[in-house]
CSV table of C-alpha atoms in Angstrom, one decimal:
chain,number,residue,atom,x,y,z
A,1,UNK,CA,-0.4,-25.7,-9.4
A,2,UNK,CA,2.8,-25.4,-11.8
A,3,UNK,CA,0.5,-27.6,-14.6
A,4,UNK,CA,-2.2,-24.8,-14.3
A,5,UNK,CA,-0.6,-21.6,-13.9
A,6,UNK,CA,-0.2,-20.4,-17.7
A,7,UNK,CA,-3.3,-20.9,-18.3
A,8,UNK,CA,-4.7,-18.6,-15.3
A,9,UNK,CA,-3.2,-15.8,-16.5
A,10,UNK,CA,-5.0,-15.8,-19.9
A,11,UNK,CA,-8.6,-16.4,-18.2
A,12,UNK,CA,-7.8,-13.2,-15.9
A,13,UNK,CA,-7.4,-11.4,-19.3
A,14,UNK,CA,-10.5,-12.0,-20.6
A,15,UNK,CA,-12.8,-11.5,-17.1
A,16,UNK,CA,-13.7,-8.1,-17.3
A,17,UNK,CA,-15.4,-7.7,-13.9
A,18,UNK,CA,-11.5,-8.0,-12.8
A,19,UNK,CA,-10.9,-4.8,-14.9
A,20,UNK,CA,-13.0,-3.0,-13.5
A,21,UNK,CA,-11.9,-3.8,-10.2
A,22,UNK,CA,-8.7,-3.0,-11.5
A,23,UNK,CA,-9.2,0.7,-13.1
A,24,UNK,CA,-10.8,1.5,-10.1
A,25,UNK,CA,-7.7,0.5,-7.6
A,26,UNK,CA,-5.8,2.8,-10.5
A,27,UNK,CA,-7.6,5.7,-10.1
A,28,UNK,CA,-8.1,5.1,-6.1
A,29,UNK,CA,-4.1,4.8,-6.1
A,30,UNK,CA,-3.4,7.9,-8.2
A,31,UNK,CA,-5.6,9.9,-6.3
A,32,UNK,CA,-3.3,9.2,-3.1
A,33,UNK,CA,-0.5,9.5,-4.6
A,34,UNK,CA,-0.8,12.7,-6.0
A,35,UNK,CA,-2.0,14.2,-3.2
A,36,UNK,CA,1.4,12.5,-1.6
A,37,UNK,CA,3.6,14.1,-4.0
A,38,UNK,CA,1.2,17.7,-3.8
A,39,UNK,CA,1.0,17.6,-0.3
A,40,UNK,CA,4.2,16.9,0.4
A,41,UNK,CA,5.7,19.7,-1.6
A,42,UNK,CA,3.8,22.3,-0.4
A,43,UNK,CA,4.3,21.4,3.3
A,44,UNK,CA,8.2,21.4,2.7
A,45,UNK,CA,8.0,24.8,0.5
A,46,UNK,CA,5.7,26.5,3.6
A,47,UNK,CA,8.0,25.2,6.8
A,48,UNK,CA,11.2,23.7,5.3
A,49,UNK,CA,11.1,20.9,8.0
A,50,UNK,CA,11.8,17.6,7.7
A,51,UNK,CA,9.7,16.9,11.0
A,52,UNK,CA,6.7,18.1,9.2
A,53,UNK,CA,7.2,16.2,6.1
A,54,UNK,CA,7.2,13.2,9.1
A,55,UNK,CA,4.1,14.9,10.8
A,56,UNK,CA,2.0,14.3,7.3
A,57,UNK,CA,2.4,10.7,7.6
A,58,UNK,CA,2.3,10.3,10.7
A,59,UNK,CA,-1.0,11.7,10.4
A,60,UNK,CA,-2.1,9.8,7.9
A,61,UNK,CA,-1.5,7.3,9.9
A,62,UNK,CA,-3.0,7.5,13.5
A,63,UNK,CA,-6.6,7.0,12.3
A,64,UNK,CA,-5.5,3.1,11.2
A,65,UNK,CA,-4.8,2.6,15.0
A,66,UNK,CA,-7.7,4.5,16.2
A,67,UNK,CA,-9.9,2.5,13.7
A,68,UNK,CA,-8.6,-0.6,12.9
A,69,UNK,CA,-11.1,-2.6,15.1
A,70,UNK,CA,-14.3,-0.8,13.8
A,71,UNK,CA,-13.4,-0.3,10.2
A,72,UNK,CA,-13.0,-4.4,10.3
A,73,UNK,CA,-16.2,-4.9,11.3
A,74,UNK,CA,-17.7,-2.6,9.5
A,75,UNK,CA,-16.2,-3.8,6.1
A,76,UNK,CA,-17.6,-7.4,7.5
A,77,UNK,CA,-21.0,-6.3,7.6
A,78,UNK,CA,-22.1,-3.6,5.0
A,79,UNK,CA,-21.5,-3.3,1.4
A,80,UNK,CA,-17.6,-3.0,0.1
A,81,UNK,CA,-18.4,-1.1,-2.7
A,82,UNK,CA,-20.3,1.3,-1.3
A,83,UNK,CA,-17.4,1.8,1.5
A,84,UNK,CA,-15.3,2.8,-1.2
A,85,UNK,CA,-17.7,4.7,-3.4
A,86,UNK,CA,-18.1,6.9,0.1
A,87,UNK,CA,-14.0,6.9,0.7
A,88,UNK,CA,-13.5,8.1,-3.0
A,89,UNK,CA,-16.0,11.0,-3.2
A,90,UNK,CA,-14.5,12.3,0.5
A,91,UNK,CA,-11.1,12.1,-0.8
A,92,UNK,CA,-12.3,14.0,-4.0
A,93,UNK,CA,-13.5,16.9,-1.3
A,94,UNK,CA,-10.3,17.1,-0.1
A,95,UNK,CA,-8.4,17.2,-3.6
A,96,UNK,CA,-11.4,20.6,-4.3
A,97,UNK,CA,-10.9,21.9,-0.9
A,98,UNK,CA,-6.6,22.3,-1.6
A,99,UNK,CA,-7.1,23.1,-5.1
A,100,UNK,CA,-9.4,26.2,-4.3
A,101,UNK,CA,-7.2,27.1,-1.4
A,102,UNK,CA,-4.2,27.0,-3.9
A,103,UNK,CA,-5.7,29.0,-6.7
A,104,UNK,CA,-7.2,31.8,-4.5
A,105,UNK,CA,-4.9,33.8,-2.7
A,106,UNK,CA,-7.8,34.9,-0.4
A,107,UNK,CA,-7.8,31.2,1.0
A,108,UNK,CA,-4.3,30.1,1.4
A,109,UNK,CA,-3.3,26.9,2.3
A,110,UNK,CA,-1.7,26.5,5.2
A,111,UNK,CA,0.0,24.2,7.4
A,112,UNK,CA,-2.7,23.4,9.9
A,113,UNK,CA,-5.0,22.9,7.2
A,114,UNK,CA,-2.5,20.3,5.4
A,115,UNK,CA,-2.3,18.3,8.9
A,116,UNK,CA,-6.3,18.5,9.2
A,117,UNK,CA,-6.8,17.1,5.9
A,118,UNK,CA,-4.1,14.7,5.9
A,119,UNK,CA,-5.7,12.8,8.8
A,120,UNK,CA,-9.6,12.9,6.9
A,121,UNK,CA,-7.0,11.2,4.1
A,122,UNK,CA,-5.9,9.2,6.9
A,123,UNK,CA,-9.3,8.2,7.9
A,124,UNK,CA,-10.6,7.3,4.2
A,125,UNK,CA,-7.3,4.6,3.8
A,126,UNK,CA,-8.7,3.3,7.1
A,127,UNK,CA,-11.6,2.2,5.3
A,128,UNK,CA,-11.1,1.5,1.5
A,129,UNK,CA,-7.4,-0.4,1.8
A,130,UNK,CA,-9.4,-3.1,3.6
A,131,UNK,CA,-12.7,-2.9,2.0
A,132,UNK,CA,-10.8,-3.2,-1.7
A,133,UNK,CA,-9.2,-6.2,-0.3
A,134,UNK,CA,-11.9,-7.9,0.9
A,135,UNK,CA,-13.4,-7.0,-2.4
A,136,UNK,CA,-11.5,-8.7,-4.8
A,137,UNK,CA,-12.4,-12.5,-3.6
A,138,UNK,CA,-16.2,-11.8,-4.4
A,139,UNK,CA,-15.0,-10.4,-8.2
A,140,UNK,CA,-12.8,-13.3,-9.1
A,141,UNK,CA,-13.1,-16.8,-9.1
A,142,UNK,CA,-11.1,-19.0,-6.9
A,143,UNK,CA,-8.9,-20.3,-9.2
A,144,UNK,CA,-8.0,-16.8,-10.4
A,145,UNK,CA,-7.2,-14.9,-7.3
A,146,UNK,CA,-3.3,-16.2,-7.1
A,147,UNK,CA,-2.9,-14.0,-10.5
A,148,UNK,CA,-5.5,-11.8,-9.6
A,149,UNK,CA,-3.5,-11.0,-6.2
A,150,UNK,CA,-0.7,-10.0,-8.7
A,151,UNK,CA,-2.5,-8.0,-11.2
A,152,UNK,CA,-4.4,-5.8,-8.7
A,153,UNK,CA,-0.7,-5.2,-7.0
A,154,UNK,CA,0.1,-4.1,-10.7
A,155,UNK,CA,-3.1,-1.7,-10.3
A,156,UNK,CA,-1.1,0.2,-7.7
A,157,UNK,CA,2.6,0.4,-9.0
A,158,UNK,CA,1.2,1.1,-12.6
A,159,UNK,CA,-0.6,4.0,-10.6
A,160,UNK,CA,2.1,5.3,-8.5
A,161,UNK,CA,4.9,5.0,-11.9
A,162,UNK,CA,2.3,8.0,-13.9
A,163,UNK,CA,0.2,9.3,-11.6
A,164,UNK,CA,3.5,11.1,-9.0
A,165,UNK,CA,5.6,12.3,-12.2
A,166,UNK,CA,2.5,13.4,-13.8
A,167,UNK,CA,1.5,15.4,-10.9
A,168,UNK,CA,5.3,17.1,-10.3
A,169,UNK,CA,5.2,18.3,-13.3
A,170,UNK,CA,1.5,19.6,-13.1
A,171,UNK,CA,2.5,21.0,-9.8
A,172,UNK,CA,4.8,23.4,-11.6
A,173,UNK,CA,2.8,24.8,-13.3
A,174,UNK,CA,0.6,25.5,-10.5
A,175,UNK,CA,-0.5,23.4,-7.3
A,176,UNK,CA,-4.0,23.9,-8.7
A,177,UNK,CA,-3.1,22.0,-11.7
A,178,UNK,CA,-2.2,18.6,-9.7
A,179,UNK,CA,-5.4,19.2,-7.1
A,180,UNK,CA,-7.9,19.1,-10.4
A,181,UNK,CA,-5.7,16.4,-11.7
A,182,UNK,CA,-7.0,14.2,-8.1
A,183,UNK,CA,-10.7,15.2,-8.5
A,184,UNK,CA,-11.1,13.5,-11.6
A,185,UNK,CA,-9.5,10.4,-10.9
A,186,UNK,CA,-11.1,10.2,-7.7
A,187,UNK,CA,-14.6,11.0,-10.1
A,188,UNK,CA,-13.6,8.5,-12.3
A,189,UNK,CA,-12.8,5.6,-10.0
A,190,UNK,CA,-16.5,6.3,-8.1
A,191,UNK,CA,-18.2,6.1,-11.6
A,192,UNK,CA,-15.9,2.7,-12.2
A,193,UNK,CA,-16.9,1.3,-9.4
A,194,UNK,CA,-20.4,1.9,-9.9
A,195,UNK,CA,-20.4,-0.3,-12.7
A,196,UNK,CA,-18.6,-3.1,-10.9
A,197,UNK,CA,-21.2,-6.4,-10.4
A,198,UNK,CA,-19.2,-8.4,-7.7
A,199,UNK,CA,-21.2,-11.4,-6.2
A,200,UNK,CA,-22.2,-10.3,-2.9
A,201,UNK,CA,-20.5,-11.1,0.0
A,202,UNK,CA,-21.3,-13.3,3.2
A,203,UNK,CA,-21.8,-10.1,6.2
A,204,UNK,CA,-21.2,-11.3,9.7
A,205,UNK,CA,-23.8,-12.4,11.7
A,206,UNK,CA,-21.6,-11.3,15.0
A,207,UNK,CA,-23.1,-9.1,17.1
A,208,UNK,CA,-20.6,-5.9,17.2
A,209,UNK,CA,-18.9,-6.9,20.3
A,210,UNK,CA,-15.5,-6.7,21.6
A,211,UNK,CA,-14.8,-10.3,21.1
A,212,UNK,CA,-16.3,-9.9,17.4
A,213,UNK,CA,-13.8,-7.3,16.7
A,214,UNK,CA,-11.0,-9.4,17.8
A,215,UNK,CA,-11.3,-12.1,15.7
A,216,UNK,CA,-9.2,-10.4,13.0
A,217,UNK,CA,-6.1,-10.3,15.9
A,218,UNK,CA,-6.9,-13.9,16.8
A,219,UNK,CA,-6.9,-15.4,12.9
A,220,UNK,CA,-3.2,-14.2,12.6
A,221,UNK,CA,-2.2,-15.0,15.5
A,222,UNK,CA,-2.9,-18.1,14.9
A,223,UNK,CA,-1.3,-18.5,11.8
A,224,UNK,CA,2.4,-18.0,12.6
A,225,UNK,CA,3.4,-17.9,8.8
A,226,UNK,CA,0.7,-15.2,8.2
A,227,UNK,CA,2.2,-13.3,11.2
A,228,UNK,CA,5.9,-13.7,10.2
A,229,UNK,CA,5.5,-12.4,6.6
A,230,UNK,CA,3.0,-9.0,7.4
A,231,UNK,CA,5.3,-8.5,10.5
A,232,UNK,CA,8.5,-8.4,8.3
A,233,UNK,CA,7.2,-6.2,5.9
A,234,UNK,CA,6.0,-3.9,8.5
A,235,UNK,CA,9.4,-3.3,10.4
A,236,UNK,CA,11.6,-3.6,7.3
A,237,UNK,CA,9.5,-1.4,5.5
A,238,UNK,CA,9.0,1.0,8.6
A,239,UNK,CA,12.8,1.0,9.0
A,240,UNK,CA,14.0,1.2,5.1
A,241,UNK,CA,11.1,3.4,4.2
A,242,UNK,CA,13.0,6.8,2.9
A,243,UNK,CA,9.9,8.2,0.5
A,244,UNK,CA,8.8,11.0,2.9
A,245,UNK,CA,12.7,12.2,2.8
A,246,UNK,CA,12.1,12.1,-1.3
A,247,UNK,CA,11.5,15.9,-1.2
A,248,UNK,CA,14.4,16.8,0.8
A,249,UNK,CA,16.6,14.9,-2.0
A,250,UNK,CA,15.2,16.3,-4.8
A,251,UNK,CA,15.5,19.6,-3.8
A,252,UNK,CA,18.7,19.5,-1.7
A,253,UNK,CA,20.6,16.4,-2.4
A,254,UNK,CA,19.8,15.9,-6.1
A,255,UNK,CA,18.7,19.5,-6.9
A,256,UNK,CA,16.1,18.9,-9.1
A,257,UNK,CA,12.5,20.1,-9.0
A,258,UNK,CA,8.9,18.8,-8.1
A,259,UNK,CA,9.2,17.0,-11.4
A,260,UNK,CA,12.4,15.2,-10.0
A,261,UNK,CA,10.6,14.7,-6.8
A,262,UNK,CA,7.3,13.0,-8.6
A,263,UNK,CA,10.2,10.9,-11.1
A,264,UNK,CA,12.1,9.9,-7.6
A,265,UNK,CA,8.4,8.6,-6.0
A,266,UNK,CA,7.3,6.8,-9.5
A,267,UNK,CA,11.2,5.3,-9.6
A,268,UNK,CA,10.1,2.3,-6.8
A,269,UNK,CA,6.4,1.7,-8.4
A,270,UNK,CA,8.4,0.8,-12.0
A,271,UNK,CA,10.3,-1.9,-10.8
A,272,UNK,CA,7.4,-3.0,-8.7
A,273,UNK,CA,5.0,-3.2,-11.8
A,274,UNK,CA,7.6,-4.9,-13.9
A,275,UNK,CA,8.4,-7.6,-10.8
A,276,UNK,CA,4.5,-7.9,-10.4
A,277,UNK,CA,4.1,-8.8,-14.3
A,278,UNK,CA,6.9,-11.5,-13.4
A,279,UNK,CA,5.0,-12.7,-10.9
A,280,UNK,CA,1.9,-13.1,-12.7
A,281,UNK,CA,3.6,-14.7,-15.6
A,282,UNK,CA,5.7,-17.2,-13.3
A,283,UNK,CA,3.9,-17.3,-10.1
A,284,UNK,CA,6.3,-18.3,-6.6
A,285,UNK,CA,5.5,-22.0,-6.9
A,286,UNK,CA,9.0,-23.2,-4.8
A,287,UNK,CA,11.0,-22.1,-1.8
A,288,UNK,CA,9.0,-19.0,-1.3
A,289,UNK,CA,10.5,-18.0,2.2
A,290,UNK,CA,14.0,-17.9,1.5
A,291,UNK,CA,12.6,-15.8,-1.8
A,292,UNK,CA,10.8,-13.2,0.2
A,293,UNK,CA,13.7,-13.3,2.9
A,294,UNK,CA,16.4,-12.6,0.3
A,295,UNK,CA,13.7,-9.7,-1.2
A,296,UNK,CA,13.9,-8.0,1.9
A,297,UNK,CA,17.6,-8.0,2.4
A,298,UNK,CA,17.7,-6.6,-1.4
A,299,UNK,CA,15.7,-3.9,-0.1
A,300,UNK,CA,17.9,-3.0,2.6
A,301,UNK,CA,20.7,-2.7,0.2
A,302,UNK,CA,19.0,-0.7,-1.9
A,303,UNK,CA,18.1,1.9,0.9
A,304,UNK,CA,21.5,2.5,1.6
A,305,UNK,CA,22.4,2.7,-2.2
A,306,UNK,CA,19.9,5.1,-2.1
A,307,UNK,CA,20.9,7.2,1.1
A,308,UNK,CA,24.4,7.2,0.0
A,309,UNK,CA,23.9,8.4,-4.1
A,310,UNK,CA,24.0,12.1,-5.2
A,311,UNK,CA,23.4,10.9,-8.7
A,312,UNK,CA,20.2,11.0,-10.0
A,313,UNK,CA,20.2,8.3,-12.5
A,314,UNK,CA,21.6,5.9,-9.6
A,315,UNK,CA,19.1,7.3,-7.3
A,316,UNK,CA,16.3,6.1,-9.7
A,317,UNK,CA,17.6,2.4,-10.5
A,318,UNK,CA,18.1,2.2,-6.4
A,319,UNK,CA,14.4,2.8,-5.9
A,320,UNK,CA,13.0,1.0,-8.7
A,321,UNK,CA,15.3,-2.0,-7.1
A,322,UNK,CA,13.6,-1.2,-4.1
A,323,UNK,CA,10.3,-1.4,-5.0
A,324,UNK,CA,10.7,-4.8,-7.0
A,325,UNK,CA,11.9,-6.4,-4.0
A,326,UNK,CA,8.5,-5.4,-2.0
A,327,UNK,CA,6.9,-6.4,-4.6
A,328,UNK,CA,7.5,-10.1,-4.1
A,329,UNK,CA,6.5,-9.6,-0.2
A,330,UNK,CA,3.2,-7.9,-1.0
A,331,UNK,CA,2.3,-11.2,-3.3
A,332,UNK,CA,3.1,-13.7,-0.8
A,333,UNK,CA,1.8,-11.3,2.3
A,334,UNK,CA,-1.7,-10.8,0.1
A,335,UNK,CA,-1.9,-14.5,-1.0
A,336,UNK,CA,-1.8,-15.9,2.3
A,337,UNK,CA,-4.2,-13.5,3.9
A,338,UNK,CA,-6.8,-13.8,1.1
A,339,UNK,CA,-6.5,-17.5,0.4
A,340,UNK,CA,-6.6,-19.0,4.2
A,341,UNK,CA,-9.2,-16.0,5.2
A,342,UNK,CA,-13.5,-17.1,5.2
A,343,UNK,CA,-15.5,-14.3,3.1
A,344,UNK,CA,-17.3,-13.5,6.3
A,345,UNK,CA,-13.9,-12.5,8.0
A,346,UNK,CA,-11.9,-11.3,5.3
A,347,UNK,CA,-13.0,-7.1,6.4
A,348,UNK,CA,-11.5,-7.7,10.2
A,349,UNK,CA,-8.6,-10.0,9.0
A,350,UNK,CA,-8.0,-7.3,5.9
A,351,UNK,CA,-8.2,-4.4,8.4
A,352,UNK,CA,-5.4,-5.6,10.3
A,353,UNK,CA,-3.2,-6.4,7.3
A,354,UNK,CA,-4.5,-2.8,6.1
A,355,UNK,CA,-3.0,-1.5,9.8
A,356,UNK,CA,0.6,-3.3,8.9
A,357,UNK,CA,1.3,-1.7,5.5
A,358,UNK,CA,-0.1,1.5,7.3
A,359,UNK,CA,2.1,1.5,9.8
A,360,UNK,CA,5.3,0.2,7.4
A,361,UNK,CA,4.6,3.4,5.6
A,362,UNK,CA,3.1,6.3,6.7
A,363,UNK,CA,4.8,5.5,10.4
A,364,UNK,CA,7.6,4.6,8.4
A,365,UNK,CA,7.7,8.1,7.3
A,366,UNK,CA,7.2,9.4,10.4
A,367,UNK,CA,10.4,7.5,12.0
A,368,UNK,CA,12.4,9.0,8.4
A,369,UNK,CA,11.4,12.5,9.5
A,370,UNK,CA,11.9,12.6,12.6
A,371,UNK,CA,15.2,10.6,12.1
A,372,UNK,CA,16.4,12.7,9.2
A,373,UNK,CA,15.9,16.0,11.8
A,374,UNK,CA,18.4,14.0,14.7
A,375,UNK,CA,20.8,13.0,12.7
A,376,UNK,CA,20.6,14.5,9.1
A,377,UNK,CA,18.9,13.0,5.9
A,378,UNK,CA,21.6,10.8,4.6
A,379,UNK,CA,22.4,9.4,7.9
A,380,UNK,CA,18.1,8.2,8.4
A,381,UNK,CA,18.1,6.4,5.4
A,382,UNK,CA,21.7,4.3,5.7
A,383,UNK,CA,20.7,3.5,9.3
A,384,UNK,CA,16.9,2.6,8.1
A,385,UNK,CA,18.6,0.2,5.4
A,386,UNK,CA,21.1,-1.6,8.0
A,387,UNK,CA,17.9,-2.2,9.9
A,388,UNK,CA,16.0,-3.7,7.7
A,389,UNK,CA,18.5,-6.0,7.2
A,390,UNK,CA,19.1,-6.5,10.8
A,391,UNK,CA,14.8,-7.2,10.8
A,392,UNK,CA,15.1,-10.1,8.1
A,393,UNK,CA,18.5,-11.6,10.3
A,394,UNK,CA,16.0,-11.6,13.3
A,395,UNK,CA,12.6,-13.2,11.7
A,396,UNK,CA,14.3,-16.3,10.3
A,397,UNK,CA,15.0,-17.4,13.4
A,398,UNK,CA,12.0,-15.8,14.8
A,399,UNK,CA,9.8,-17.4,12.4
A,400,UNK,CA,11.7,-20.6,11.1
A,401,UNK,CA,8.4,-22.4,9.6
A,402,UNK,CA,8.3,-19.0,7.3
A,403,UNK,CA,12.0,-19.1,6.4
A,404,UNK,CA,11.7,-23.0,5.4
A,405,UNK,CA,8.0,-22.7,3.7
A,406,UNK,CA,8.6,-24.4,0.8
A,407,UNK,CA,4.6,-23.6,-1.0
A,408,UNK,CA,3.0,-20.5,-1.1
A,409,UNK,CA,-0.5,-21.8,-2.2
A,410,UNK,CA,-0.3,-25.9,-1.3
A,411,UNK,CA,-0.6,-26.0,2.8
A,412,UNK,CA,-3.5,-23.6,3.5
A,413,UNK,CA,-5.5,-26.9,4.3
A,414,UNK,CA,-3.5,-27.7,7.1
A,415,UNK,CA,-2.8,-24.4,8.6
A,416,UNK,CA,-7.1,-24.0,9.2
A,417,UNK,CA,-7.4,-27.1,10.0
A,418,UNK,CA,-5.4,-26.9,13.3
C-alpha cells in the first residue's frame, strides 16, 4: 500500500466523476449547516433557552432512530442519486418556507414551526447521509476509494469552514439573507448531482423483511473492529460535543455576534479540512488504533480548553484542534465500513453508521443542552471533555484488537472471511 499511495492521490485529481460527487456533498453540507447556524440563532433570540437549542437537535435527530431500518433498505434497493436529488429539493422547501416566514412580518417564524421543520431536516439526513455513502463506491474505482474516503470528508469540513461564517454574517443583515443563501446551494447540488454518471449499483434482491433489515446490525456486529471505532466516535463525540452550546458563547461567554457564532462553528471544520488533506497526502498506513485512540483523547482536551476559555482567539484554535482530531476517526470509521461492506449492503450497513454520527451529534447536542440548563454552560462542556476521555480509557480495553490494529486497509480479507 505505502509503494502505491502517492500516486492515488494524483489519479483522484484527474477523475472528474469524483468531483462531481464532491461539489455536490459541498453544497448538500452547506445547506445544513446554514440552516444549523440560522436556525440556531433564531431559536436562541425567540426563547433564550439552552434546552431548546438541545430540543433542535434532538429533533433532528429522532427520525434516524425511527428510520434507520427502512431508510437502509431503501437506499439498498432504489436509485442513490435519486434519494438525494429528492432529500435536496425538500430541504430547499424548508430553506423557502423560513426565509418567507423571516421576511414577512405577517408569517413569523416561530418556535413550533422551527421544531416541525427541524425534524423534516431530520428526516432528509435519514436518507441522504447513507445514500451519499453508499454512493461513492459506485463513482470511484477501488483502488481510489482510500483517498477518495479522504477527499469527500474534505467536501464536508471545506463546507462547514465557509458556508457557517458566511451565513452569520448574512444573518445580520437579515435572517432572510442566510435562508436564500440555502436555496441555492441546495438548487445547485440537485443540478450537480444530475450530471453525476456513477455505475449503477447491485439493489438487494431481499425481500423487505425484518430479517433483511437486520443485516446492517448483524455485519457490525460481527466485525468487532468496525463496532469499536463507530462506537467510540459515537460516545466520545456525544459526550465532547459542545457545538449546540456555540450560540450561548458567542453571545454570552465571548460576546460577539452571529458572525462570531458562524466563525466559532467553521473554527472545528478548518482544522478538519487541513488534517483531511494530511491524510490524503500520507494516508494511516501503521499503528492506526493507537492513532485514532490518542485522536480522541486530543479531543477531549480540547473540549475542556474550550469550555474553560473566554478568549476568542483561544476559543477558535481549541475547536479547530478539535475538529482535526475527528477528523482522523471519520477516515478510519469510513474506510472500514466502505472497504469490508458488499455493494448490495452497503445502504443498510451505511444507514447504521449514518445512525452513529447522528446520534454523536445531534443527540450529542441534545445531552449539551440539557446539560448546560442543570448545571450551567461551562460546566457541560468540561464534564463532556472528561468523558470523552473517560470513553477512549474504556474501549481499549473494551476493544483490544482495535487498540493493537496495526493496518487500516491490509486485514479486510480476513475479517469477511470468518
Amino acid at each position: 500500500m505505502n509503494s502505491a499511495s502517492p500516486a492515488v492521490p494524483v489519479s483522484l485529481r484527474r477523475f472528474r466523476p469524483f468531483w462531481l460527487y464532491w461539489l455536490t456533498r459541498v453544497c448538500l453540507t452547506s445547506g445544513f449547516q446554514i440552516l444549523t447556524v440560522a436556525i440556531g440563532w433564531q431559536v436562541y433570540s425567540l426563547t433564550g433557552s439552552a434546552l431548546d437549542l438541545g430540543l433542535v437537535g434532538l429533533l433532528q435527530f429522532l427520525p434516524r432512530v425511527l428510520l434507520v431500518l427502512v431508510v437502509g433498505s431503501v437506499v439498498d434497493r432504489f436509485d442513490r442519486q435519486r434519494i438525494v436529488t429528492v432529500s435536496l429539493l425538500v430541504q430547499a422547501a424548508v430553506a423557502a418556507l423560513l426565509g418567507l416566514g423571516s421576511a414577512h412580518a405577517g408569517f413569523a417564524v416561530s418556535r413550533e414551526l422551527i421544531f416541525a421543520l427541524s425534524v423534516l431536516i431530520g428526516t432528509c439526513r435519514s436518507f441522504d447521509m447513507p445514500a451519499m455513502q453508499a454512493l461513492l463506491p459506485n463513482v470511484v474505482p477501488p483502488a481510489l476509494l482510500p483517498p477518495a474516503v479522504a477527499a469527500a470528508a474534505s467536501a464536508n469540513e471545506a463546507a462547514t469552514i465557509l458556508a457557517p461564517a458566511l451565513g452569520g454574517f448574512l444573518y445580520a443583515l437579515g435572517a432572510e439573507f442566510t435562508y436564500g443563501l440555502d436555496l441555492t446551494l441546495y438548487l445547485g447540488g440537485a443540478l450537480l448531482l444530475s450530471r453525476l454518471a456513477a455505475r449503477p449499483s447491485e439493489p438487494s434482491q431481499q425481500r423487505m423483511t425484518l430479517d433483511s433489515l437486520l443485516v446492517g446490525v448483524r455485519f457490525i456486529q460481527s466485525r468487532p473492529d468496525i463496532l469499536g471505532a463507530i462506537s467510540l466516535d459515537l460516545f466520545a463525540v456525544l459526550l465532547g460535543g459542545a457545538t449546540a452550546l456555540l450560540p450561548i458563547y458567542a453571545r454570552d461567554i465571548l460576546h460577539t455576534g452571529p458572525w462570531g457564532l458562524g466563525l466559532l462553528r467553521s473554527a472545528p471544520a478548518v482544522g478538519a479540512l487541513l488534517m483531511s488533506a494530511y491524510l490524503m497526502r500520507f494516508p494511516i498506513a501503521q499503528r492506526v488504533g493507537r492513532v485514532m485512540f490518542a485522536a480522541v483523547a486530543v479531543f477531549g482536551l480540547a473540549t475542556i480548553a474550550f469550555g474553560l476559555s473566554t478568549s476568542f482567539g483561544l476559543s477558535l484554535a481549541a475547536l479547530a484542534v478539535l475538529g482535526a482530531s475527528d477528523m482522523i476517526s471519520v477516515v478510519i470509521r469510513t474506510t472500514f465500513v466502505q472497504l469490508e461492506t458488499p455493494d448490495e449492503m452497503r445502504g443498510r450497513v451505511s444507514a447504521v453508521n449514518s445512525l452513529f454520527i447522528g446520534a454523536s451529534n445531534q443527540l450529542g447536542e441534545f445531552e449539551s443542552g440539557a446539560t448546560a440548563a442543570l448545571l450551567g454552560t461551562v460546566p457541560a462542556v468540561v464534564a463532556g471533555g472528561v468523558g470523552t476521555l473517560l470513553v477512549a480509557a474504556l474501549w481499549m480495553r473494551l476493544f483490544p484488537t482495535l487498540a493493537q490494529r496495526h493496518r487500516l486497509v491490509q486485514e479486510p480479507a480476513a475479517d469477511t472471511a470468518g
